[in-house]
PDB file of N, CA and C in Angstrom:
ATOM      1  N   UNK A   7       0.835  -1.175   0.000  1.00 45.00           N
ATOM      2  CA  UNK A   7       0.000   0.000   0.000  1.00 45.00           C
ATOM      3  C   UNK A   7       0.885   1.245   0.000  1.00 45.00           C
ATOM      4  N   UNK A   8       0.377   2.244  -0.665  1.00 55.00           N
ATOM      5  CA  UNK A   8       1.107   3.500  -0.703  1.00 55.00           C
ATOM      6  C   UNK A   8       0.833   4.278   0.578  1.00 55.00           C
ATOM      7  N   UNK A   9       1.895   4.757   1.178  1.00 68.00           N
ATOM      8  CA  UNK A   9       1.755   5.523   2.400  1.00 68.00           C
ATOM      9  C   UNK A   9       1.473   6.975   2.047  1.00 68.00           C
ATOM     10  N   UNK A  10       0.662   7.626   2.876  1.00 75.00           N
ATOM     11  CA  UNK A  10       0.412   9.045   2.671  1.00 75.00           C
ATOM     12  C   UNK A  10       1.624   9.828   3.142  1.00 75.00           C
ATOM     13  N   UNK A  11       2.021  10.800   2.355  1.00 77.00           N
ATOM     14  CA  UNK A  11       3.162  11.627   2.719  1.00 77.00           C
ATOM     15  C   UNK A  11       2.701  12.715   3.682  1.00 77.00           C
ATOM     16  N   UNK A  12       3.544  13.008   4.644  1.00 84.00           N
ATOM     17  CA  UNK A  12       3.253  14.118   5.530  1.00 84.00           C
ATOM     18  C   UNK A  12       3.547  15.416   4.792  1.00 84.00           C
ATOM     19  N   UNK A  13       3.086  16.504   5.347  1.00 85.00           N
ATOM     20  CA  UNK A  13       3.334  17.788   4.688  1.00 85.00           C
ATOM     21  C   UNK A  13       4.825  18.109   4.669  1.00 85.00           C
ATOM     22  N   UNK A  14       5.557  17.691   5.697  1.00 79.00           N
ATOM     23  CA  UNK A  14       7.002  17.927   5.719  1.00 79.00           C
ATOM     24  C   UNK A  14       7.693  17.152   4.607  1.00 79.00           C
ATOM     25  N   UNK A  15       7.302  15.889   4.409  1.00 79.00           N
ATOM     26  CA  UNK A  15       7.919  15.073   3.361  1.00 79.00           C
ATOM     27  C   UNK A  15       7.599  15.619   1.978  1.00 79.00           C
ATOM     28  N   UNK A  16       6.373  16.058   1.761  1.00 84.00           N
ATOM     29  CA  UNK A  16       6.030  16.616   0.449  1.00 84.00           C
ATOM     30  C   UNK A  16       6.748  17.939   0.219  1.00 84.00           C
ATOM     31  N   UNK A  17       6.921  18.752   1.282  1.00 81.00           N
ATOM     32  CA  UNK A  17       7.658  20.000   1.147  1.00 81.00           C
ATOM     33  C   UNK A  17       9.131  19.709   0.856  1.00 81.00           C
ATOM     34  N   UNK A  18       9.705  18.719   1.539  1.00 78.00           N
ATOM     35  CA  UNK A  18      11.095  18.354   1.303  1.00 78.00           C
ATOM     36  C   UNK A  18      11.297  17.875  -0.130  1.00 78.00           C
ATOM     37  N   UNK A  19      10.340  17.089  -0.628  1.00 81.00           N
ATOM     38  CA  UNK A  19      10.427  16.602  -2.000  1.00 81.00           C
ATOM     39  C   UNK A  19      10.375  17.760  -2.993  1.00 81.00           C
ATOM     40  N   UNK A  20       9.513  18.758  -2.724  1.00 83.00           N
ATOM     41  CA  UNK A  20       9.429  19.920  -3.613  1.00 83.00           C
ATOM     42  C   UNK A  20      10.737  20.694  -3.594  1.00 83.00           C
ATOM     43  N   UNK A  21      11.330  20.863  -2.413  1.00 81.00           N
ATOM     44  CA  UNK A  21      12.596  21.597  -2.307  1.00 81.00           C
ATOM     45  C   UNK A  21      13.702  20.861  -3.060  1.00 81.00           C
ATOM     46  N   UNK A  22      13.732  19.532  -2.968  1.00 80.00           N
ATOM     47  CA  UNK A  22      14.744  18.753  -3.683  1.00 80.00           C
ATOM     48  C   UNK A  22      14.565  18.916  -5.195  1.00 80.00           C
ATOM     49  N   UNK A  23      13.328  18.947  -5.655  1.00 83.00           N
ATOM     50  CA  UNK A  23      13.067  19.089  -7.095  1.00 83.00           C
ATOM     51  C   UNK A  23      13.330  20.505  -7.603  1.00 83.00           C
ATOM     52  N   UNK A  24      13.163  21.518  -6.751  1.00 85.00           N
ATOM     53  CA  UNK A  24      13.256  22.918  -7.168  1.00 85.00           C
ATOM     54  C   UNK A  24      14.269  23.670  -6.307  1.00 85.00           C
ATOM     55  N   UNK A  25      15.504  23.227  -6.335  1.00 82.00           N
ATOM     56  CA  UNK A  25      16.536  23.820  -5.486  1.00 82.00           C
ATOM     57  C   UNK A  25      16.783  25.290  -5.806  1.00 82.00           C
ATOM     58  N   UNK A  26      16.897  25.632  -7.075  1.00 83.00           N
ATOM     59  CA  UNK A  26      17.210  27.015  -7.435  1.00 83.00           C
ATOM     60  C   UNK A  26      16.052  27.957  -7.132  1.00 83.00           C
ATOM     61  N   UNK A  27      14.821  27.505  -7.315  1.00 89.00           N
ATOM     62  CA  UNK A  27      13.676  28.335  -6.930  1.00 89.00           C
ATOM     63  C   UNK A  27      13.677  28.579  -5.431  1.00 89.00           C
ATOM     64  N   UNK A  28      14.020  27.556  -4.676  1.00 86.00           N
ATOM     65  CA  UNK A  28      14.066  27.684  -3.219  1.00 86.00           C
ATOM     66  C   UNK A  28      15.122  28.705  -2.809  1.00 86.00           C
ATOM     67  N   UNK A  29      16.297  28.634  -3.417  1.00 84.00           N
ATOM     68  CA  UNK A  29      17.363  29.588  -3.100  1.00 84.00           C
ATOM     69  C   UNK A  29      16.936  31.006  -3.483  1.00 84.00           C
ATOM     70  N   UNK A  30      16.304  31.158  -4.634  1.00 86.00           N
ATOM     71  CA  UNK A  30      15.824  32.476  -5.061  1.00 86.00           C
ATOM     72  C   UNK A  30      14.771  33.039  -4.120  1.00 86.00           C
ATOM     73  N   UNK A  31      13.856  32.202  -3.687  1.00 88.00           N
ATOM     74  CA  UNK A  31      12.827  32.646  -2.740  1.00 88.00           C
ATOM     75  C   UNK A  31      13.436  33.024  -1.398  1.00 88.00           C
ATOM     76  N   UNK A  32      14.417  32.254  -0.953  1.00 85.00           N
ATOM     77  CA  UNK A  32      15.099  32.600   0.302  1.00 85.00           C
ATOM     78  C   UNK A  32      15.833  33.929   0.176  1.00 85.00           C
ATOM     79  N   UNK A  33      16.464  34.170  -0.973  1.00 85.00           N
ATOM     80  CA  UNK A  33      17.166  35.431  -1.184  1.00 85.00           C
ATOM     81  C   UNK A  33      16.181  36.590  -1.139  1.00 85.00           C
ATOM     82  N   UNK A  34      15.071  36.463  -1.845  1.00 89.00           N
ATOM     83  CA  UNK A  34      14.090  37.537  -1.901  1.00 89.00           C
ATOM     84  C   UNK A  34      13.466  37.799  -0.534  1.00 89.00           C
ATOM     85  N   UNK A  35      13.111  36.734   0.176  1.00 89.00           N
ATOM     86  CA  UNK A  35      12.518  36.929   1.500  1.00 89.00           C
ATOM     87  C   UNK A  35      13.546  37.463   2.499  1.00 89.00           C
ATOM     88  N   UNK A  36      14.799  37.036   2.371  1.00 87.00           N
ATOM     89  CA  UNK A  36      15.853  37.570   3.234  1.00 87.00           C
ATOM     90  C   UNK A  36      16.091  39.042   2.993  1.00 87.00           C
ATOM     91  N   UNK A  37      16.079  39.439   1.729  1.00 87.00           N
ATOM     92  CA  UNK A  37      16.258  40.849   1.388  1.00 87.00           C
ATOM     93  C   UNK A  37      15.098  41.685   1.912  1.00 87.00           C
ATOM     94  N   UNK A  38      13.878  41.210   1.697  1.00 90.00           N
ATOM     95  CA  UNK A  38      12.701  41.946   2.162  1.00 90.00           C
ATOM     96  C   UNK A  38      12.675  42.040   3.691  1.00 90.00           C
ATOM     97  N   UNK A  39      12.976  40.934   4.365  1.00 90.00           N
ATOM     98  CA  UNK A  39      12.999  40.953   5.822  1.00 90.00           C
ATOM     99  C   UNK A  39      14.073  41.860   6.379  1.00 90.00           C
ATOM    100  N   UNK A  40      15.226  41.841   5.764  1.00 88.00           N
ATOM    101  CA  UNK A  40      16.324  42.678   6.237  1.00 88.00           C
ATOM    102  C   UNK A  40      16.033  44.162   5.992  1.00 88.00           C
ATOM    103  N   UNK A  41      15.428  44.474   4.849  1.00 88.00           N
ATOM    104  CA  UNK A  41      15.049  45.872   4.591  1.00 88.00           C
ATOM    105  C   UNK A  41      14.011  46.319   5.613  1.00 88.00           C
ATOM    106  N   UNK A  42      13.027  45.458   5.887  1.00 90.00           N
ATOM    107  CA  UNK A  42      11.998  45.816   6.869  1.00 90.00           C
ATOM    108  C   UNK A  42      12.626  46.040   8.245  1.00 90.00           C
ATOM    109  N   UNK A  43      13.554  45.192   8.630  1.00 88.00           N
ATOM    110  CA  UNK A  43      14.212  45.371   9.930  1.00 88.00           C
ATOM    111  C   UNK A  43      15.065  46.634   9.946  1.00 88.00           C
ATOM    112  N   UNK A  44      15.850  46.839   8.898  1.00 87.00           N
ATOM    113  CA  UNK A  44      16.745  47.995   8.864  1.00 87.00           C
ATOM    114  C   UNK A  44      15.978  49.311   8.807  1.00 87.00           C
ATOM    115  N   UNK A  45      14.799  49.313   8.218  1.00 87.00           N
ATOM    116  CA  UNK A  45      14.014  50.545   8.136  1.00 87.00           C
ATOM    117  C   UNK A  45      13.480  50.942   9.512  1.00 87.00           C
ATOM    118  N   UNK A  46      13.462  49.999  10.457  1.00 89.00           N
ATOM    119  CA  UNK A  46      13.019  50.334  11.812  1.00 89.00           C
ATOM    120  C   UNK A  46      14.145  50.966  12.633  1.00 89.00           C
ATOM    121  N   UNK A  47      15.343  50.986  12.102  1.00 84.00           N
ATOM    122  CA  UNK A  47      16.485  51.608  12.775  1.00 84.00           C
ATOM    123  C   UNK A  47      16.571  53.070  12.329  1.00 84.00           C
ATOM    124  N   UNK A  48      16.177  54.002  13.190  1.00 86.00           N
ATOM    125  CA  UNK A  48      16.067  55.406  12.752  1.00 86.00           C
ATOM    126  C   UNK A  48      17.404  56.123  12.569  1.00 86.00           C
ATOM    127  N   UNK A  49      18.470  55.659  13.154  1.00 89.00           N
ATOM    128  CA  UNK A  49      19.722  56.422  13.111  1.00 89.00           C
ATOM    129  C   UNK A  49      20.652  56.008  11.982  1.00 89.00           C
ATOM    130  N   UNK A  50      20.201  55.111  11.101  1.00 87.00           N
ATOM    131  CA  UNK A  50      21.046  54.676   9.984  1.00 87.00           C
ATOM    132  C   UNK A  50      20.689  55.470   8.730  1.00 87.00           C
ATOM    133  N   UNK A  51      21.711  55.720   7.927  1.00 91.00           N
ATOM    134  CA  UNK A  51      21.459  56.351   6.634  1.00 91.00           C
ATOM    135  C   UNK A  51      20.812  55.321   5.703  1.00 91.00           C
ATOM    136  N   UNK A  52      20.084  55.800   4.713  1.00 89.00           N
ATOM    137  CA  UNK A  52      19.388  54.915   3.775  1.00 89.00           C
ATOM    138  C   UNK A  52      20.365  54.032   3.019  1.00 89.00           C
ATOM    139  N   UNK A  53      21.490  54.579   2.613  1.00 91.00           N
ATOM    140  CA  UNK A  53      22.462  53.774   1.869  1.00 91.00           C
ATOM    141  C   UNK A  53      23.008  52.635   2.735  1.00 91.00           C
ATOM    142  N   UNK A  54      23.213  52.889   4.015  1.00 90.00           N
ATOM    143  CA  UNK A  54      23.713  51.854   4.919  1.00 90.00           C
ATOM    144  C   UNK A  54      22.646  50.778   5.112  1.00 90.00           C
ATOM    145  N   UNK A  55      21.384  51.180   5.201  1.00 89.00           N
ATOM    146  CA  UNK A  55      20.287  50.217   5.339  1.00 89.00           C
ATOM    147  C   UNK A  55      20.239  49.272   4.147  1.00 89.00           C
ATOM    148  N   UNK A  56      20.394  49.814   2.958  1.00 89.00           N
ATOM    149  CA  UNK A  56      20.349  49.007   1.733  1.00 89.00           C
ATOM    150  C   UNK A  56      21.555  48.065   1.668  1.00 89.00           C
ATOM    151  N   UNK A  57      22.728  48.574   2.031  1.00 91.00           N
ATOM    152  CA  UNK A  57      23.930  47.736   2.012  1.00 91.00           C
ATOM    153  C   UNK A  57      23.810  46.595   3.019  1.00 91.00           C
ATOM    154  N   UNK A  58      23.302  46.886   4.209  1.00 89.00           N
ATOM    155  CA  UNK A  58      23.129  45.826   5.208  1.00 89.00           C
ATOM    156  C   UNK A  58      22.114  44.787   4.738  1.00 89.00           C
ATOM    157  N   UNK A  59      21.038  45.244   4.121  1.00 88.00           N
ATOM    158  CA  UNK A  59      20.026  44.314   3.612  1.00 88.00           C
ATOM    159  C   UNK A  59      20.633  43.400   2.550  1.00 88.00           C
ATOM    160  N   UNK A  60      21.433  43.956   1.660  1.00 89.00           N
ATOM    161  CA  UNK A  60      22.061  43.146   0.623  1.00 89.00           C
ATOM    162  C   UNK A  60      23.025  42.130   1.221  1.00 89.00           C
ATOM    163  N   UNK A  61      23.800  42.552   2.209  1.00 92.00           N
ATOM    164  CA  UNK A  61      24.751  41.636   2.843  1.00 92.00           C
ATOM    165  C   UNK A  61      24.043  40.512   3.583  1.00 92.00           C
ATOM    166  N   UNK A  62      22.958  40.822   4.284  1.00 90.00           N
ATOM    167  CA  UNK A  62      22.201  39.778   4.977  1.00 90.00           C
ATOM    168  C   UNK A  62      21.600  38.790   3.983  1.00 90.00           C
ATOM    169  N   UNK A  63      21.029  39.302   2.900  1.00 87.00           N
ATOM    170  CA  UNK A  63      20.448  38.420   1.882  1.00 87.00           C
ATOM    171  C   UNK A  63      21.528  37.579   1.214  1.00 87.00           C
ATOM    172  N   UNK A  64      22.692  38.155   1.007  1.00 88.00           N
ATOM    173  CA  UNK A  64      23.791  37.408   0.389  1.00 88.00           C
ATOM    174  C   UNK A  64      24.261  36.282   1.304  1.00 88.00           C
ATOM    175  N   UNK A  65      24.356  36.540   2.592  1.00 91.00           N
ATOM    176  CA  UNK A  65      24.756  35.498   3.537  1.00 91.00           C
ATOM    177  C   UNK A  65      23.714  34.377   3.586  1.00 91.00           C
ATOM    178  N   UNK A  66      22.438  34.736   3.571  1.00 88.00           N
ATOM    179  CA  UNK A  66      21.378  33.733   3.565  1.00 88.00           C
ATOM    180  C   UNK A  66      21.425  32.905   2.284  1.00 88.00           C
ATOM    181  N   UNK A  67      21.711  33.541   1.155  1.00 86.00           N
ATOM    182  CA  UNK A  67      21.806  32.829  -0.114  1.00 86.00           C
ATOM    183  C   UNK A  67      22.976  31.858  -0.122  1.00 86.00           C
ATOM    184  N   UNK A  68      24.106  32.270   0.402  1.00 91.00           N
ATOM    185  CA  UNK A  68      25.253  31.363   0.473  1.00 91.00           C
ATOM    186  C   UNK A  68      24.949  30.161   1.353  1.00 91.00           C
ATOM    187  N   UNK A  69      24.250  30.388   2.463  1.00 90.00           N
ATOM    188  CA  UNK A  69      23.862  29.271   3.329  1.00 90.00           C
ATOM    189  C   UNK A  69      22.892  28.340   2.606  1.00 90.00           C
ATOM    190  N   UNK A  70      21.946  28.906   1.855  1.00 86.00           N
ATOM    191  CA  UNK A  70      20.984  28.092   1.112  1.00 86.00           C
ATOM    192  C   UNK A  70      21.677  27.298   0.006  1.00 86.00           C
ATOM    193  N   UNK A  71      22.633  27.900  -0.668  1.00 86.00           N
ATOM    194  CA  UNK A  71      23.378  27.187  -1.704  1.00 86.00           C
ATOM    195  C   UNK A  71      24.208  26.058  -1.103  1.00 86.00           C
ATOM    196  N   UNK A  72      24.786  26.299   0.059  1.00 89.00           N
ATOM    197  CA  UNK A  72      25.541  25.239   0.739  1.00 89.00           C
ATOM    198  C   UNK A  72      24.603  24.100   1.128  1.00 89.00           C
ATOM    199  N   UNK A  73      23.417  24.434   1.611  1.00 84.00           N
ATOM    200  CA  UNK A  73      22.430  23.411   1.945  1.00 84.00           C
ATOM    201  C   UNK A  73      21.990  22.631   0.725  1.00 84.00           C
ATOM    202  N   UNK A  74      21.783  23.320  -0.402  1.00 82.00           N
ATOM    203  CA  UNK A  74      21.405  22.640  -1.638  1.00 82.00           C
ATOM    204  C   UNK A  74      22.517  21.712  -2.110  1.00 82.00           C
ATOM    205  N   UNK A  75      23.771  22.124  -1.922  1.00 84.00           N
ATOM    206  CA  UNK A  75      24.896  21.269  -2.306  1.00 84.00           C
ATOM    207  C   UNK A  75      24.946  20.015  -1.439  1.00 84.00           C
ATOM    208  N   UNK A  76      24.658  20.154  -0.156  1.00 85.00           N
ATOM    209  CA  UNK A  76      24.641  18.998   0.744  1.00 85.00           C
ATOM    210  C   UNK A  76      23.529  18.028   0.336  1.00 85.00           C
ATOM    211  N   UNK A  77      22.339  18.563   0.048  1.00 80.00           N
ATOM    212  CA  UNK A  77      21.221  17.714  -0.387  1.00 80.00           C
ATOM    213  C   UNK A  77      21.570  17.003  -1.684  1.00 80.00           C
ATOM    214  N   UNK A  78      22.181  17.707  -2.623  1.00 81.00           N
ATOM    215  CA  UNK A  78      22.577  17.116  -3.900  1.00 81.00           C
ATOM    216  C   UNK A  78      23.607  16.009  -3.688  1.00 81.00           C
ATOM    217  N   UNK A  79      24.559  16.245  -2.785  1.00 84.00           N
ATOM    218  CA  UNK A  79      25.588  15.252  -2.492  1.00 84.00           C
ATOM    219  C   UNK A  79      24.963  13.976  -1.932  1.00 84.00           C
ATOM    220  N   UNK A  80      24.081  14.118  -0.945  1.00 79.00           N
ATOM    221  CA  UNK A  80      23.479  12.933  -0.333  1.00 79.00           C
ATOM    222  C   UNK A  80      22.512  12.231  -1.280  1.00 79.00           C
ATOM    223  N   UNK A  81      21.819  12.989  -2.150  1.00 77.00           N
ATOM    224  CA  UNK A  81      20.977  12.354  -3.163  1.00 77.00           C
ATOM    225  C   UNK A  81      21.825  11.535  -4.124  1.00 77.00           C
ATOM    226  N   UNK A  82      22.952  12.088  -4.518  1.00 79.00           N
ATOM    227  CA  UNK A  82      23.846  11.389  -5.445  1.00 79.00           C
ATOM    228  C   UNK A  82      24.454  10.156  -4.787  1.00 79.00           C
ATOM    229  N   UNK A  83      24.858  10.299  -3.519  1.00 81.00           N
ATOM    230  CA  UNK A  83      25.503   9.201  -2.806  1.00 81.00           C
ATOM    231  C   UNK A  83      24.523   8.061  -2.508  1.00 81.00           C
ATOM    232  N   UNK A  84      23.275   8.390  -2.196  1.00 78.00           N
ATOM    233  CA  UNK A  84      22.291   7.365  -1.850  1.00 78.00           C
ATOM    234  C   UNK A  84      21.649   6.726  -3.083  1.00 78.00           C
ATOM    235  N   UNK A  85      21.810   7.340  -4.232  1.00 72.00           N
ATOM    236  CA  UNK A  85      21.208   6.802  -5.441  1.00 72.00           C
ATOM    237  C   UNK A  85      19.784   7.275  -5.661  1.00 72.00           C
ATOM    238  N   UNK A  86      19.272   8.127  -4.787  1.00 66.00           N
ATOM    239  CA  UNK A  86      17.898   8.619  -4.925  1.00 66.00           C
ATOM    240  C   UNK A  86      17.735   9.460  -6.180  1.00 66.00           C
ATOM    241  N   UNK A  87      18.769  10.199  -6.526  1.00 64.00           N
ATOM    242  CA  UNK A  87      18.693  11.046  -7.716  1.00 64.00           C
ATOM    243  C   UNK A  87      18.614  10.180  -8.974  1.00 64.00           C
ATOM    244  N   UNK A  88      19.371   9.118  -9.028  1.00 63.00           N
ATOM    245  CA  UNK A  88      19.349   8.214 -10.177  1.00 63.00           C
ATOM    246  C   UNK A  88      17.975   7.579 -10.333  1.00 63.00           C
ATOM    247  N   UNK A  89      17.396   7.140  -9.222  1.00 65.00           N
ATOM    248  CA  UNK A  89      16.064   6.539  -9.275  1.00 65.00           C
ATOM    249  C   UNK A  89      15.023   7.547  -9.730  1.00 65.00           C
ATOM    250  N   UNK A  90      15.123   8.787  -9.247  1.00 63.00           N
ATOM    251  CA  UNK A  90      14.160   9.825  -9.612  1.00 63.00           C
ATOM    252  C   UNK A  90      14.225  10.115 -11.115  1.00 63.00           C
ATOM    253  N   UNK A  91      15.442  10.244 -11.662  1.00 61.00           N
ATOM    254  CA  UNK A  91      15.568  10.520 -13.082  1.00 61.00           C
ATOM    255  C   UNK A  91      15.168   9.322 -13.926  1.00 61.00           C
ATOM    256  N   UNK A  92      15.468   8.125 -13.464  1.00 60.00           N
ATOM    257  CA  UNK A  92      15.081   6.931 -14.213  1.00 60.00           C
ATOM    258  C   UNK A  92      13.565   6.813 -14.279  1.00 60.00           C
ATOM    259  N   UNK A  93      12.898   7.155 -13.201  1.00 64.00           N
ATOM    260  CA  UNK A  93      11.440   7.056 -13.159  1.00 64.00           C
ATOM    261  C   UNK A  93      10.798   8.079 -14.090  1.00 64.00           C
ATOM    262  N   UNK A  94      11.383   9.281 -14.185  1.00 63.00           N
ATOM    263  CA  UNK A  94      10.775  10.347 -14.971  1.00 63.00           C
ATOM    264  C   UNK A  94      11.147  10.314 -16.455  1.00 63.00           C
ATOM    265  N   UNK A  95      12.362   9.905 -16.780  1.00 64.00           N
ATOM    266  CA  UNK A  95      12.839  10.089 -18.138  1.00 64.00           C
ATOM    267  C   UNK A  95      13.094   8.809 -18.928  1.00 64.00           C
ATOM    268  N   UNK A  96      13.198   7.672 -18.279  1.00 62.00           N
ATOM    269  CA  UNK A  96      13.470   6.433 -18.990  1.00 62.00           C
ATOM    270  C   UNK A  96      12.190   5.613 -19.120  1.00 62.00           C
ATOM    271  N   UNK A  97      11.998   4.961 -20.268  1.00 64.00           N
ATOM    272  CA  UNK A  97      10.808   4.116 -20.415  1.00 64.00           C
ATOM    273  C   UNK A  97      10.924   2.871 -19.546  1.00 64.00           C
ATOM    274  N   UNK A  98       9.806   2.265 -19.201  1.00 62.00           N
ATOM    275  CA  UNK A  98       9.872   1.040 -18.393  1.00 62.00           C
ATOM    276  C   UNK A  98      10.613  -0.065 -19.135  1.00 62.00           C
ATOM    277  N   UNK A  99      11.219  -0.964 -18.393  1.00 60.00           N
ATOM    278  CA  UNK A  99      12.008  -2.038 -18.987  1.00 60.00           C
ATOM    279  C   UNK A  99      11.145  -3.014 -19.773  1.00 60.00           C
ATOM    280  N   UNK A 100       9.875  -3.188 -19.416  1.00 62.00           N
ATOM    281  CA  UNK A 100       9.016  -4.123 -20.113  1.00 62.00           C
ATOM    282  C   UNK A 100       8.809  -3.717 -21.582  1.00 62.00           C
ATOM    283  N   UNK A 101       8.913  -2.458 -21.884  1.00 55.00           N
ATOM    284  CA  UNK A 101       8.700  -1.978 -23.252  1.00 55.00           C
ATOM    285  C   UNK A 101       9.793  -2.465 -24.198  1.00 55.00           C
ATOM    286  N   UNK A 102      10.959  -2.822 -23.662  1.00 56.00           N
ATOM    287  CA  UNK A 102      12.085  -3.244 -24.500  1.00 56.00           C
ATOM    288  C   UNK A 102      12.320  -4.757 -24.477  1.00 56.00           C
ATOM    289  N   UNK A 103      11.442  -5.491 -23.869  1.00 56.00           N
ATOM    290  CA  UNK A 103      11.680  -6.942 -23.784  1.00 56.00           C
ATOM    291  C   UNK A 103      11.403  -7.586 -25.149  1.00 56.00           C
ATOM    292  N   UNK A 104      12.177  -8.609 -25.474  1.00 58.00           N
ATOM    293  CA  UNK A 104      12.023  -9.324 -26.726  1.00 58.00           C
ATOM    294  C   UNK A 104      10.974 -10.421 -26.578  1.00 58.00           C
ATOM    295  N   UNK A 105      10.157 -10.538 -27.589  1.00 56.00           N
ATOM    296  CA  UNK A 105       9.124 -11.568 -27.544  1.00 56.00           C
ATOM    297  C   UNK A 105       9.607 -12.800 -28.324  1.00 56.00           C
ATOM    298  N   UNK A 106       9.269 -13.963 -27.803  1.00 51.00           N
ATOM    299  CA  UNK A 106       9.680 -15.203 -28.477  1.00 51.00           C
ATOM    300  C   UNK A 106       8.804 -15.514 -29.653  1.00 51.00           C
TER     301      UNK A 106
END
């Protein structure tokens, strides 16, 4: 029987399939969050607020890219990536069997 996936497992599967979208979304949300936080600091100049927001988003992006590299490494090492691509892009083996 097929087991129902939890929301965490389905989210993890989506992140594995869409690594670059995930990194882009993290960058955008990090930039927006950092700008919102920096705008609450009244004694900073606007240029400094923007520079800090960019640096925070850049650090978050580097962390996300490192995380994506770790996921890619473990997928490659466990063979999960090979199985995923074989399931999506290769025809079933029964289609190529020779008939007597």
